[in-house]
XYZ file of C-alpha atoms in Angstrom:
316
model
C 78.468 102.656 110.319
C 78.377 98.938 110.728
C 75.661 97.571 112.902
C 76.186 93.801 112.313
C 79.643 92.668 112.988
C 81.070 89.270 113.862
C 84.619 87.864 114.371
C 84.692 88.032 110.555
C 84.811 91.796 110.572
C 86.754 94.646 112.448
C 86.869 98.427 112.375
C 89.268 98.378 109.303
C 86.651 96.509 107.239
C 84.231 99.401 108.257
C 86.848 101.881 107.270
C 87.480 100.364 103.917
C 83.692 100.278 103.073
C 83.332 103.950 103.977
C 86.504 104.802 102.072
C 85.315 102.841 99.023
C 81.989 104.994 98.869
C 83.677 108.144 99.463
C 86.395 107.609 96.910
C 83.910 106.423 94.192
C 81.983 109.600 94.741
C 85.054 111.604 94.286
C 85.705 109.783 91.015
C 82.392 110.817 89.633
C 82.555 114.267 91.049
C 85.768 115.130 89.266
C 84.500 113.922 85.988
C 81.313 115.893 86.537
C 79.573 112.788 84.921
C 78.651 109.311 86.077
C 76.724 107.428 88.601
C 77.824 107.731 92.294
C 74.782 106.060 93.833
C 75.331 102.466 93.211
C 78.921 102.451 94.135
C 78.048 104.036 97.448
C 75.192 101.461 97.921
C 77.190 98.541 97.016
C 80.510 99.355 98.792
C 80.064 96.825 101.500
C 79.033 94.072 98.996
C 81.994 94.705 96.884
C 84.468 94.878 99.877
C 83.325 91.667 101.153
C 83.460 89.834 97.852
C 87.000 91.125 96.991
C 88.563 90.725 100.631
C 86.689 87.515 101.887
C 85.596 85.482 98.882
C 86.962 86.180 95.403
C 90.224 84.373 94.115
C 92.104 86.001 91.299
C 95.749 87.268 91.046
C 96.278 90.732 90.138
C 99.993 90.014 89.670
C 98.929 87.626 86.898
C 95.484 88.797 85.579
C 95.405 85.804 83.012
C 95.486 83.133 85.767
C 93.305 80.784 84.020
C 91.464 79.219 87.102
C 90.673 82.761 88.505
C 87.292 83.720 89.740
C 85.607 86.098 87.186
C 83.618 89.286 88.119
C 81.276 90.919 85.819
C 79.517 94.389 86.494
C 76.431 94.009 84.480
C 75.133 97.489 85.818
C 78.207 98.893 84.020
C 77.232 102.457 84.661
C 78.372 101.847 88.252
C 81.937 101.188 87.010
C 83.398 103.806 89.374
C 83.034 101.090 91.846
C 84.779 98.505 89.675
C 87.671 100.692 88.985
C 88.203 101.584 92.657
C 88.277 97.862 93.564
C 90.638 96.994 90.659
C 92.910 99.911 92.039
C 92.716 98.435 95.580
C 93.273 94.902 94.284
C 96.493 95.802 92.750
C 95.572 95.789 89.054
C 97.035 98.299 86.588
C 94.576 101.117 87.475
C 96.526 103.988 89.041
C 95.307 106.969 90.841
C 95.897 109.071 87.758
C 93.699 106.693 85.775
C 90.919 107.260 88.414
C 91.218 111.003 88.069
C 90.834 110.634 84.387
C 87.428 108.748 84.756
C 85.275 109.310 81.523
C 87.993 111.425 79.915
C 89.089 110.791 76.243
C 91.896 108.027 75.961
C 91.574 107.150 79.613
C 91.527 103.413 80.621
C 88.595 104.279 82.946
C 85.622 104.829 80.501
C 82.079 105.539 81.513
C 81.306 101.788 81.065
C 83.950 98.781 81.570
C 85.771 97.797 78.544
C 87.780 94.567 78.620
C 90.209 95.687 75.802
C 91.134 98.917 77.878
C 91.222 98.050 81.525
C 93.222 95.293 83.246
C 90.984 93.125 85.324
C 87.818 93.818 83.428
C 86.529 90.418 82.161
C 84.061 91.700 79.554
C 82.693 94.949 78.324
C 79.297 95.923 79.790
C 76.976 98.833 78.802
C 73.501 97.873 77.704
C 71.834 96.648 80.935
C 71.287 92.901 81.175
C 74.204 92.277 78.689
C 76.555 91.489 81.619
C 74.294 88.763 83.021
C 74.185 87.037 79.568
C 77.804 87.158 79.263
C 78.423 85.816 82.712
C 76.241 82.907 81.760
C 78.449 82.289 78.718
C 81.423 82.455 81.018
C 79.912 79.852 83.465
C 79.153 77.580 80.445
C 82.774 78.002 79.309
C 84.093 77.156 82.813
C 81.974 74.086 83.057
C 83.146 72.812 79.760
C 86.714 73.351 80.695
C 85.909 71.478 83.917
C 84.402 68.584 82.043
C 87.522 68.178 79.973
C 90.375 68.689 82.680
C 88.377 67.833 85.919
C 86.928 69.808 88.755
C 90.037 69.445 90.885
C 91.983 71.495 88.413
C 89.297 73.994 87.187
C 86.746 75.050 89.806
C 86.581 78.857 89.425
C 83.366 80.728 89.963
C 81.731 83.713 88.279
C 80.365 86.548 90.398
C 78.042 89.241 88.794
C 76.760 92.511 90.101
C 73.523 93.795 88.648
C 70.776 96.252 89.297
C 67.101 96.753 88.660
C 67.841 97.915 85.058
C 69.259 94.581 84.332
C 66.386 92.706 85.698
C 64.061 94.615 83.422
C 65.965 93.422 80.241
C 64.765 90.457 78.152
C 68.308 89.411 77.415
C 68.899 88.809 81.077
C 65.767 86.729 81.393
C 66.461 84.633 78.525
C 70.096 83.930 79.714
C 68.975 83.308 83.339
C 66.422 80.630 82.025
C 69.378 78.931 80.205
C 71.470 79.113 83.291
C 68.882 77.381 85.421
C 68.260 74.805 82.857
C 71.996 73.961 82.664
C 72.294 73.916 86.439
C 75.343 76.263 86.376
C 76.102 76.232 90.091
C 79.410 78.188 89.390
C 77.445 81.259 88.796
C 76.355 83.815 91.543
C 74.349 86.724 90.619
C 74.285 89.544 93.299
C 71.195 91.908 92.688
C 71.525 95.406 94.063
C 67.874 95.759 94.998
C 67.566 99.436 95.658
C 63.978 100.155 94.248
C 65.367 103.170 92.218
C 65.615 103.663 88.451
C 66.572 106.744 86.467
C 63.275 108.540 86.704
C 62.272 107.558 90.177
C 61.102 104.496 92.005
C 61.160 101.085 90.266
C 57.257 100.878 90.976
C 56.851 103.375 88.164
C 57.365 100.429 85.752
C 58.646 97.404 87.519
C 56.623 95.575 90.298
C 57.283 91.880 89.714
C 58.525 89.470 92.304
C 62.071 88.930 90.934
C 62.847 86.360 93.471
C 59.934 84.162 92.414
C 60.757 84.556 88.713
C 64.267 83.252 89.310
C 62.841 80.373 91.389
C 60.767 79.507 88.307
C 63.996 79.511 86.291
C 65.402 76.832 88.786
C 67.766 79.157 90.631
C 68.864 78.857 94.101
C 67.354 82.296 95.644
C 68.753 83.923 98.859
C 68.120 87.346 100.271
C 69.777 89.896 102.488
C 67.530 92.504 104.140
C 70.272 95.240 104.749
C 73.106 95.354 102.273
C 74.647 98.424 103.678
C 75.092 97.353 107.279
C 74.677 93.735 107.756
C 78.075 92.471 106.759
C 77.690 89.047 108.201
C 74.508 88.305 106.267
C 76.233 89.369 102.989
C 79.181 87.165 103.686
C 76.977 84.312 104.746
C 74.725 84.458 101.597
C 77.702 84.481 99.194
C 79.346 81.536 100.972
C 75.928 79.671 100.817
C 75.937 80.173 97.120
C 79.124 78.023 96.861
C 77.383 75.116 98.608
C 74.638 74.869 96.045
C 75.350 71.683 93.971
C 72.781 71.783 91.159
C 71.628 75.514 90.511
C 73.037 79.031 89.922
C 72.303 81.454 92.870
C 70.660 84.796 92.884
C 71.182 86.845 96.024
C 68.606 89.607 96.318
C 70.229 92.339 98.529
C 68.454 95.345 99.586
C 70.523 98.503 99.684
C 70.076 102.118 99.550
C 71.251 104.022 96.470
C 73.664 106.728 97.520
C 73.938 105.507 100.953
C 74.978 107.826 103.620
C 74.469 111.032 101.711
C 71.466 113.469 101.682
C 70.530 112.088 98.435
C 70.175 108.427 99.789
C 67.394 106.618 98.459
C 66.574 109.111 95.593
C 67.006 108.997 91.895
C 69.088 112.148 92.324
C 71.955 109.867 93.483
C 71.657 107.575 90.456
C 73.018 109.313 87.257
C 74.829 112.545 88.267
C 77.509 113.752 90.706
C 76.535 114.382 94.349
C 77.484 118.010 93.958
C 80.009 119.808 96.034
C 77.988 120.578 99.186
C 76.357 117.179 99.363
C 79.670 115.400 98.795
C 81.413 117.416 101.553
C 78.472 116.590 103.927
C 78.732 112.931 102.902
C 82.548 112.873 103.652
C 82.186 114.387 106.966
C 79.510 111.774 107.876
C 81.723 109.054 106.804
C 84.663 110.292 108.952
C 86.647 111.933 106.125
C 88.070 115.439 105.629
C 85.542 117.264 103.354
C 88.140 119.419 101.827
C 90.368 116.410 100.772
C 89.682 114.471 97.601
C 90.887 111.086 96.310
C 92.031 109.896 99.611
C 92.576 106.118 100.310
C 93.758 105.410 103.732
C 97.051 103.462 104.409
C 95.128 100.872 106.487
C 92.714 100.265 103.533
C 95.574 99.518 100.844
C 97.133 97.195 103.649
C 93.958 95.287 104.023
C 93.813 94.571 100.456
C 97.339 93.655 100.329
C 96.871 91.250 103.115
C 93.607 89.771 101.798
C 92.879 89.793 97.942
C 96.317 90.244 96.752
C 98.014 87.737 99.069
C 95.190 85.295 98.678
C 95.381 85.424 94.908
C 99.063 84.864 94.634
C 98.913 82.020 97.183
C 95.939 80.294 95.345
C 97.763 80.492 91.909
C 100.833 78.947 93.613
C 99.036 76.314 95.110
C 97.091 75.603 91.752
């Protein structure tokens, strides 16, 4: 599916991204409840962040200098739980099959007191952005006490159009710009869809210009589904900014690859059996099989995120 590759990416990366989308759709389908579209549309972004960028140790989730990840658009948590599973956290296959079920550790929105690797509970849209600003402030304070050589972690946030529509996110973003929190990277899933249709029903502002006014470093990616190189470059550029938090506006297609792509029908309900089977076939997976993760995918995460996290803590 990838159209933009470089020496940074190979066919296994492409397989991983397709597998993440298919698996997250299976998670929602079995529960007969949830939001498959955002996980499918953000699969490439998530894969690149976890395998190429983020430093955390699933063998020691409390490693204090770990990068933090916050899913502000918490309804898309089938993606976060899938990533935690691949990354070696205590989220097992049976937990993913129990998504949104009573007493499971994979509830319909992330809960930090239930699920290993979840940094904060997110449900009401925009709340995760505000909590991430608080985490960035806390990290900067620790850095001021102990030094940047010892504490230099970053906070990465996924958010969607709904988050951008909330006042709490605007207030927190204004404060982040004022405080020059350059350890904060907000990745905006700009897919032009909300629950009732297109965002143009209620939301036509220029988000990039608003964040520039907040004193943020604003970057953009035109194709967040296929331009892997641009995604990687933009996240790396965020680390180079010395005096501002970064917003990366990434254009994606909700429900990417399915017949419901680009529609609100992919937002808040399962794809449905036939649509899911067609999607799996298009992604190169057996439409009759469910909850499949290829061995090559597990290995890629073992060799990247899991190994890097252990090595980084050992070095620290």
